[in-house]
Amino acid sequence: MSFVDRHDLGTRRWVAEAIRKVEADANRSCDTHLHVFPLPSHWGVNLYLKDESVHPTGSLKHRLARSLFLYGLANGWIGPTTTIVEASSGSTAVSEAYFARLLGLPFIAVMPASTSPEKCHLIEFYGGKSHLVADPRAIYDESHRLAAETGGHFMDQFTYAERATDWRGNNNIAESLYSQMSLEPHPEPAWIVVGAGTGGTSSTIGRYIRYRRHATRLAVVDPEGSAFYPSWVSGDTSVTAPGSRIEGIGRPRVEPSFQPSVIDRMIAVPDARSIAAMHWTREVTGLDVGGSTGTNMAACVDLIGEMRAAGEQGSIVTLVCDSGDRYRGTYGNPQWLADQGLDVDPHLEELRAFLNS
């Protein structure tokens, strides 16, 4: 008989303790709130915002980062001295920097140079490093290079997001959402509206809807400059695009985690309308939301109008992806909007009139 034994008792003990720490973080975090958006009651349509900005790292990506770390630890990819490298538009990197610090691991975020300074500051606050590249399409190759150079692990959210989360349940966002809706007037949503960055959230929710045999339809919103919408329409997964100005959603290529077959409708939203809807949501609800939430809300307005025109009653659920305080220098800055050629005022006027229509 012959054998090769690579068992390392010390590493296995470290991994077990690391998993305990990550799961303990989840135990310390209560579920996120489900807010009611104030629509006129006689419309017969209810809109809900699941507020993912209340996670410890302030965004929806906290769930993804937790799942990616557990996936990497369980697969044996992450050990006690592993440098964690991630390609990101910012929010996932913020959350991963948090978990890397929790486990005492070095972290490098590879991001486009256009990433908001607020996000870079948060990454550094959690002990990570920001590695900025001029071309957003270069973040993947640069991440592979840095992982090889440091002997580290490239987390690769754009590949693993759809498989790191258990879409059948196990406290994922879909299970949480339906549980919170159970006592509402229309507990099974007519629509759930989300954006796509990695494709992980839309994949999880779309699969869960089918697995639990819900009649809910999934609408995925996409901003200007993203490859997802034109690819979904044409069926061509090789489509590329310049990249999105709405951080956190939209990609210059179709990511491996994007699962088009679970999506019922895709909606392309102009950037000016996304940013106008971001400001309008804050005016109406008092919630300080970011640009990707604005993209969600712009689509919700259209779907509400469609339901009313058809005489349909029911509920729509969308997400507050992160807080507007990460975008003070961009979406909240009139000079930045002018420099980008974005006129939000006509959209803002239209949205303000919506509730009186």
Coordinates of C-alpha atoms in Angstrom, one line a residue:
M1 CA 0.0 0.0 0.0
S2 CA 1.1 3.6 -0.6
F3 CA -0.6 6.9 0.1
V4 CA 0.0 10.7 0.1
D5 CA -1.5 12.5 3.1
R6 CA -1.8 16.3 2.8
H7 CA -3.9 16.8 6.0
D8 CA -2.7 19.8 8.0
L9 CA -4.3 19.7 11.5
G10 CA -3.2 23.3 12.2
T11 CA -4.8 24.7 9.0
R12 CA -8.0 22.6 9.5
R13 CA -8.3 24.1 13.0
W14 CA -7.8 27.6 11.7
V15 CA -10.4 27.1 9.0
A16 CA -12.9 25.8 11.5
E17 CA -12.3 28.8 13.7
A18 CA -12.5 31.1 10.7
I19 CA -15.9 29.6 9.7
R20 CA -17.1 30.1 13.2
K21 CA -16.2 33.7 13.1
V22 CA -17.9 34.3 9.8
E23 CA -21.1 32.6 11.0
A24 CA -21.0 34.4 14.3
D25 CA -21.0 37.7 12.3
A26 CA -24.3 36.5 10.7
N27 CA -25.7 35.7 14.1
R28 CA -24.9 39.2 15.4
S29 CA -26.7 40.8 12.4
C30 CA -30.4 40.9 12.5
D31 CA -32.3 40.5 9.3
T32 CA -32.7 43.7 7.1
H33 CA -35.8 45.8 7.3
L34 CA -38.6 45.8 4.8
H35 CA -39.9 49.3 4.3
V36 CA -43.3 50.3 2.9
F37 CA -43.1 52.9 0.2
P38 CA -46.0 55.4 0.6
L39 CA -48.2 54.8 -2.5
P40 CA -51.8 56.0 -2.6
S41 CA -53.9 53.3 -1.0
H42 CA -56.7 53.4 -3.7
W43 CA -54.1 52.2 -6.3
G44 CA -54.2 48.7 -4.8
V45 CA -50.5 48.3 -5.4
N46 CA -48.0 48.1 -2.6
L47 CA -44.2 48.8 -3.0
Y48 CA -41.6 47.5 -0.5
L49 CA -37.9 48.3 -0.2
K50 CA -35.7 45.7 1.5
D51 CA -33.0 47.8 3.1
E52 CA -29.7 46.0 2.6
S53 CA -27.8 49.2 3.6
V54 CA -28.2 48.2 7.3
H55 CA -25.7 45.4 7.1
P56 CA -22.5 45.9 9.1
T57 CA -20.6 47.0 5.9
G58 CA -23.5 49.1 4.6
S59 CA -24.6 47.2 1.5
L60 CA -26.2 44.2 -0.2
K61 CA -22.7 42.9 -0.9
H62 CA -22.2 42.0 2.8
R63 CA -24.3 38.8 2.1
L64 CA -22.2 38.0 -1.0
A65 CA -18.9 38.6 0.8
R66 CA -19.9 36.3 3.7
S67 CA -20.9 33.6 1.2
L68 CA -17.7 33.9 -0.8
F69 CA -15.6 33.6 2.3
L70 CA -17.5 30.5 3.5
Y71 CA -17.2 29.0 0.0
G72 CA -13.4 29.7 -0.2
L73 CA -12.8 28.4 3.3
A74 CA -14.9 25.2 2.8
N75 CA -13.1 24.6 -0.6
G76 CA -9.7 24.8 1.1
W77 CA -8.8 27.9 -1.0
I78 CA -8.3 30.2 2.0
G79 CA -5.8 29.5 4.8
P80 CA -4.2 31.3 7.7
T81 CA -1.8 33.3 5.6
T82 CA -3.7 33.7 2.3
T83 CA -3.8 37.2 0.7
I84 CA -7.4 37.8 -0.5
V85 CA -7.6 39.6 -3.9
E86 CA -10.9 40.7 -5.4
A87 CA -12.0 42.5 -8.6
S88 CA -14.8 44.9 -7.7
S89 CA -16.6 48.1 -8.4
G90 CA -16.3 48.9 -4.7
S91 CA -19.1 47.6 -2.5
T92 CA -18.1 43.9 -2.6
A93 CA -14.5 44.9 -1.8
V94 CA -15.6 47.0 1.2
S95 CA -17.5 43.9 2.6
E96 CA -14.6 41.5 1.8
A97 CA -12.1 43.9 3.5
Y98 CA -14.3 43.6 6.6
F99 CA -14.2 39.8 6.6
A100 CA -10.5 39.7 5.8
R101 CA -9.9 41.9 8.8
L102 CA -12.1 39.6 10.9
L103 CA -9.9 36.7 9.9
G104 CA -6.6 38.6 10.1
L105 CA -5.9 38.2 6.3
P106 CA -4.4 40.8 3.9
F107 CA -6.8 42.1 1.3
I108 CA -6.3 43.9 -2.0
A109 CA -9.2 45.3 -4.0
V110 CA -8.7 45.8 -7.8
M111 CA -11.1 48.4 -8.9
P112 CA -11.7 50.9 -11.8
A113 CA -10.0 54.3 -11.2
S114 CA -13.5 55.9 -11.3
T115 CA -14.5 54.1 -8.1
S116 CA -15.8 56.6 -5.5
P117 CA -13.2 57.9 -3.0
E118 CA -15.7 57.1 -0.2
K119 CA -15.5 53.4 -1.1
C120 CA -11.7 53.4 -1.3
H121 CA -11.7 55.0 2.2
L122 CA -13.9 52.3 3.6
I123 CA -11.7 49.6 2.2
E124 CA -8.7 51.2 3.8
F125 CA -10.7 51.7 7.0
Y126 CA -11.1 47.9 7.2
G127 CA -7.4 47.4 6.6
G128 CA -7.5 46.6 2.9
K129 CA -5.6 48.2 0.0
S130 CA -7.1 49.7 -3.1
H131 CA -5.4 48.9 -6.4
L132 CA -6.9 51.1 -9.1
V133 CA -6.8 50.5 -12.9
A134 CA -7.6 52.9 -15.7
D135 CA -9.5 50.4 -17.8
P136 CA -12.4 48.7 -16.0
R137 CA -12.0 45.7 -18.3
A138 CA -8.5 45.1 -16.9
I139 CA -9.6 44.3 -13.3
Y140 CA -9.8 40.6 -14.0
D141 CA -6.3 40.1 -15.4
E142 CA -4.8 42.4 -12.8
S143 CA -6.5 40.4 -10.0
H144 CA -5.1 37.1 -11.4
R145 CA -1.6 38.7 -11.6
L146 CA -1.7 40.0 -8.0
A147 CA -3.0 36.7 -6.6
A148 CA -0.2 34.8 -8.4
E149 CA 2.4 37.4 -7.3
T150 CA 1.3 37.2 -3.6
G151 CA 0.5 33.5 -3.5
G152 CA -3.0 34.6 -2.6
H153 CA -6.5 33.7 -3.7
F154 CA -8.6 35.6 -6.2
M155 CA -12.1 35.5 -4.9
D156 CA -13.6 36.2 -8.3
Q157 CA -17.1 37.2 -7.3
F158 CA -18.1 37.5 -11.0
T159 CA -17.6 33.7 -11.4
Y160 CA -18.6 32.4 -8.0
A161 CA -21.5 34.6 -6.9
E162 CA -24.2 32.4 -8.3
R163 CA -22.9 29.2 -6.8
A164 CA -21.5 30.4 -3.4
T165 CA -25.1 31.2 -2.1
D166 CA -27.5 28.4 -1.5
W167 CA -30.5 29.5 -3.7
R168 CA -32.8 26.9 -2.1
G169 CA -32.9 28.8 1.2
N170 CA -30.5 28.7 4.2
N171 CA -31.3 32.3 5.2
N172 CA -30.6 33.8 1.7
I173 CA -32.1 37.1 0.6
A174 CA -35.1 35.4 -1.2
E175 CA -36.1 33.3 1.7
S176 CA -35.9 36.4 4.0
L177 CA -37.9 38.5 1.6
Y178 CA -40.8 36.0 1.3
S179 CA -40.9 35.5 5.1
Q180 CA -41.2 39.2 5.7
M181 CA -44.0 39.5 3.1
S182 CA -46.1 36.8 4.7
L183 CA -48.4 39.1 6.6
E184 CA -48.8 41.8 3.9
P185 CA -52.0 42.3 1.9
H186 CA -50.4 40.7 -1.2
P187 CA -47.8 38.3 0.3
E188 CA -46.6 36.8 -3.0
P189 CA -45.1 39.7 -4.9
A190 CA -46.2 40.3 -8.5
W191 CA -42.6 41.5 -9.2
I192 CA -39.3 41.5 -7.6
V193 CA -36.9 44.1 -9.1
V194 CA -33.1 43.9 -8.7
G195 CA -30.0 45.0 -10.6
A196 CA -27.2 42.8 -11.9
G197 CA -23.6 43.4 -11.1
T198 CA -22.2 39.9 -10.6
G199 CA -25.6 38.3 -11.3
G200 CA -25.6 36.6 -8.0
T201 CA -28.6 38.2 -6.5
S202 CA -30.8 37.8 -9.6
S203 CA -29.7 34.2 -9.9
T204 CA -30.5 33.4 -6.2
I205 CA -33.9 35.1 -6.3
G206 CA -34.8 33.7 -9.7
R207 CA -34.0 30.1 -8.8
Y208 CA -35.7 30.4 -5.4
I209 CA -38.9 31.7 -7.1
R210 CA -39.0 28.6 -9.3
Y211 CA -37.9 26.2 -6.5
R212 CA -40.7 27.4 -4.2
R213 CA -43.2 27.5 -7.1
H214 CA -44.1 31.2 -6.7
A215 CA -45.9 33.0 -9.5
T216 CA -43.7 36.1 -8.9
R217 CA -41.9 37.6 -12.0
L218 CA -38.3 38.7 -11.7
A219 CA -37.3 42.0 -13.4
V220 CA -33.6 42.9 -13.7
V221 CA -32.7 46.5 -14.3
D222 CA -29.6 47.5 -16.2
P223 CA -27.9 50.9 -16.5
E224 CA -26.3 52.6 -19.5
G225 CA -23.0 51.2 -20.7
S226 CA -23.7 47.7 -19.4
A227 CA -23.5 44.5 -21.5
F228 CA -26.2 42.6 -19.6
Y229 CA -29.3 44.1 -21.3
P230 CA -28.1 43.9 -24.9
S231 CA -26.8 40.4 -24.3
W232 CA -30.1 39.3 -22.8
V233 CA -32.1 40.7 -25.7
S234 CA -29.9 39.2 -28.4
G235 CA -28.9 36.0 -26.7
D236 CA -25.2 36.8 -27.5
T237 CA -23.1 36.3 -24.4
S238 CA -20.0 37.7 -26.1
V239 CA -21.4 41.3 -26.1
T240 CA -19.1 43.9 -24.5
A241 CA -19.8 47.5 -23.5
P242 CA -18.0 50.5 -22.0
G243 CA -19.1 49.9 -18.4
S244 CA -21.6 51.6 -16.1
R245 CA -21.6 54.9 -14.3
I246 CA -24.0 53.5 -11.8
E247 CA -21.6 51.7 -9.4
G248 CA -22.4 48.2 -8.3
I249 CA -24.5 47.2 -11.2
G250 CA -23.9 46.9 -15.0
R251 CA -20.7 45.3 -16.4
P252 CA -18.6 45.8 -19.5
R253 CA -18.9 42.1 -20.2
V254 CA -21.5 39.3 -19.4
E255 CA -20.2 37.8 -16.2
P256 CA -20.2 34.0 -15.7
S257 CA -22.5 34.4 -12.7
F258 CA -25.2 36.0 -14.7
Q259 CA -28.0 33.5 -15.4
P260 CA -30.3 34.9 -18.1
S261 CA -32.8 32.1 -18.1
V262 CA -34.1 32.9 -14.6
I263 CA -35.1 36.5 -15.6
D264 CA -38.6 37.3 -16.8
R265 CA -38.0 40.8 -17.9
M266 CA -35.0 43.1 -18.3
I267 CA -35.4 46.9 -18.1
A268 CA -32.8 49.4 -19.4
V269 CA -32.7 52.6 -17.3
P270 CA -31.0 55.8 -18.4
D271 CA -28.4 57.0 -15.9
A272 CA -30.1 60.4 -15.4
R273 CA -33.3 58.7 -14.5
S274 CA -31.5 56.4 -12.0
I275 CA -29.9 59.3 -10.2
A276 CA -33.2 61.3 -10.3
A277 CA -35.0 58.3 -8.7
M278 CA -32.3 58.1 -6.1
H279 CA -32.9 61.7 -5.0
W280 CA -36.7 61.2 -5.3
T281 CA -36.7 58.1 -3.0
R282 CA -34.8 60.0 -0.4
E283 CA -37.4 62.9 -0.6
V284 CA -40.3 60.6 -0.2
T285 CA -39.0 58.0 2.3
G286 CA -36.2 59.8 4.2
L287 CA -33.9 56.8 3.2
D288 CA -30.5 57.9 2.0
V289 CA -30.0 55.5 -0.9
G290 CA -27.4 55.1 -3.6
G291 CA -27.5 55.1 -7.4
S292 CA -28.3 51.4 -8.0
T293 CA -31.3 51.8 -5.7
G294 CA -32.4 54.6 -7.9
T295 CA -32.2 52.3 -10.9
N296 CA -34.4 49.8 -9.1
M297 CA -36.9 52.5 -8.2
A298 CA -37.1 53.9 -11.7
A299 CA -38.2 50.5 -13.0
C300 CA -40.6 50.0 -10.1
V301 CA -42.4 53.2 -11.1
D302 CA -42.9 51.9 -14.7
L303 CA -44.1 48.5 -13.4
I304 CA -46.6 50.2 -11.0
G305 CA -47.9 52.2 -13.9
E306 CA -48.3 49.0 -16.0
M307 CA -50.2 47.3 -13.2
R308 CA -52.5 50.2 -12.7
A309 CA -53.3 50.4 -16.4
A310 CA -54.1 46.7 -16.4
G311 CA -56.3 47.0 -13.3
E312 CA -54.0 44.7 -11.5
Q313 CA -53.5 44.8 -7.7
G314 CA -50.5 43.3 -5.9
S315 CA -47.1 44.0 -4.5
I316 CA -43.7 44.8 -5.8
V317 CA -40.5 44.4 -3.8
T318 CA -37.1 45.9 -4.6
L319 CA -33.8 46.5 -2.7
V320 CA -32.0 49.4 -1.1
C321 CA -28.6 48.3 -2.2
D322 CA -26.5 50.7 -0.3
S323 CA -26.4 54.2 1.2
G324 CA -26.1 57.5 -0.6
D325 CA -23.3 58.7 1.6
R326 CA -20.9 56.6 -0.6
Y327 CA -21.7 58.9 -3.6
R328 CA -21.7 62.4 -2.2
G329 CA -18.9 63.4 -4.6
T330 CA -20.6 61.9 -7.6
Y331 CA -24.4 61.4 -7.8
G332 CA -24.9 63.9 -5.0
N333 CA -22.6 66.5 -6.6
P334 CA -24.2 68.9 -9.2
Q335 CA -20.8 69.7 -10.7
W336 CA -20.1 66.0 -11.3
L337 CA -23.5 65.6 -12.9
A338 CA -22.9 68.5 -15.2
D339 CA -19.4 67.2 -16.2
Q340 CA -21.1 63.9 -17.1
G341 CA -23.8 65.6 -19.1
L342 CA -26.5 64.3 -16.9
D343 CA -29.7 66.4 -16.5
V344 CA -31.7 64.8 -13.8
D345 CA -34.3 67.6 -13.4
P346 CA -36.8 66.5 -16.1
H347 CA -36.9 63.0 -14.6
L348 CA -37.1 64.4 -11.1
E349 CA -40.2 66.5 -12.0
E350 CA -41.8 63.4 -13.6
L351 CA -41.2 61.3 -10.6
R352 CA -42.5 64.0 -8.2
A353 CA -45.7 64.1 -10.3
F354 CA -46.1 60.3 -10.3
L355 CA -47.7 60.1 -6.8
N356 CA -50.4 62.5 -7.9
S357 CA -51.2 60.8 -11.2

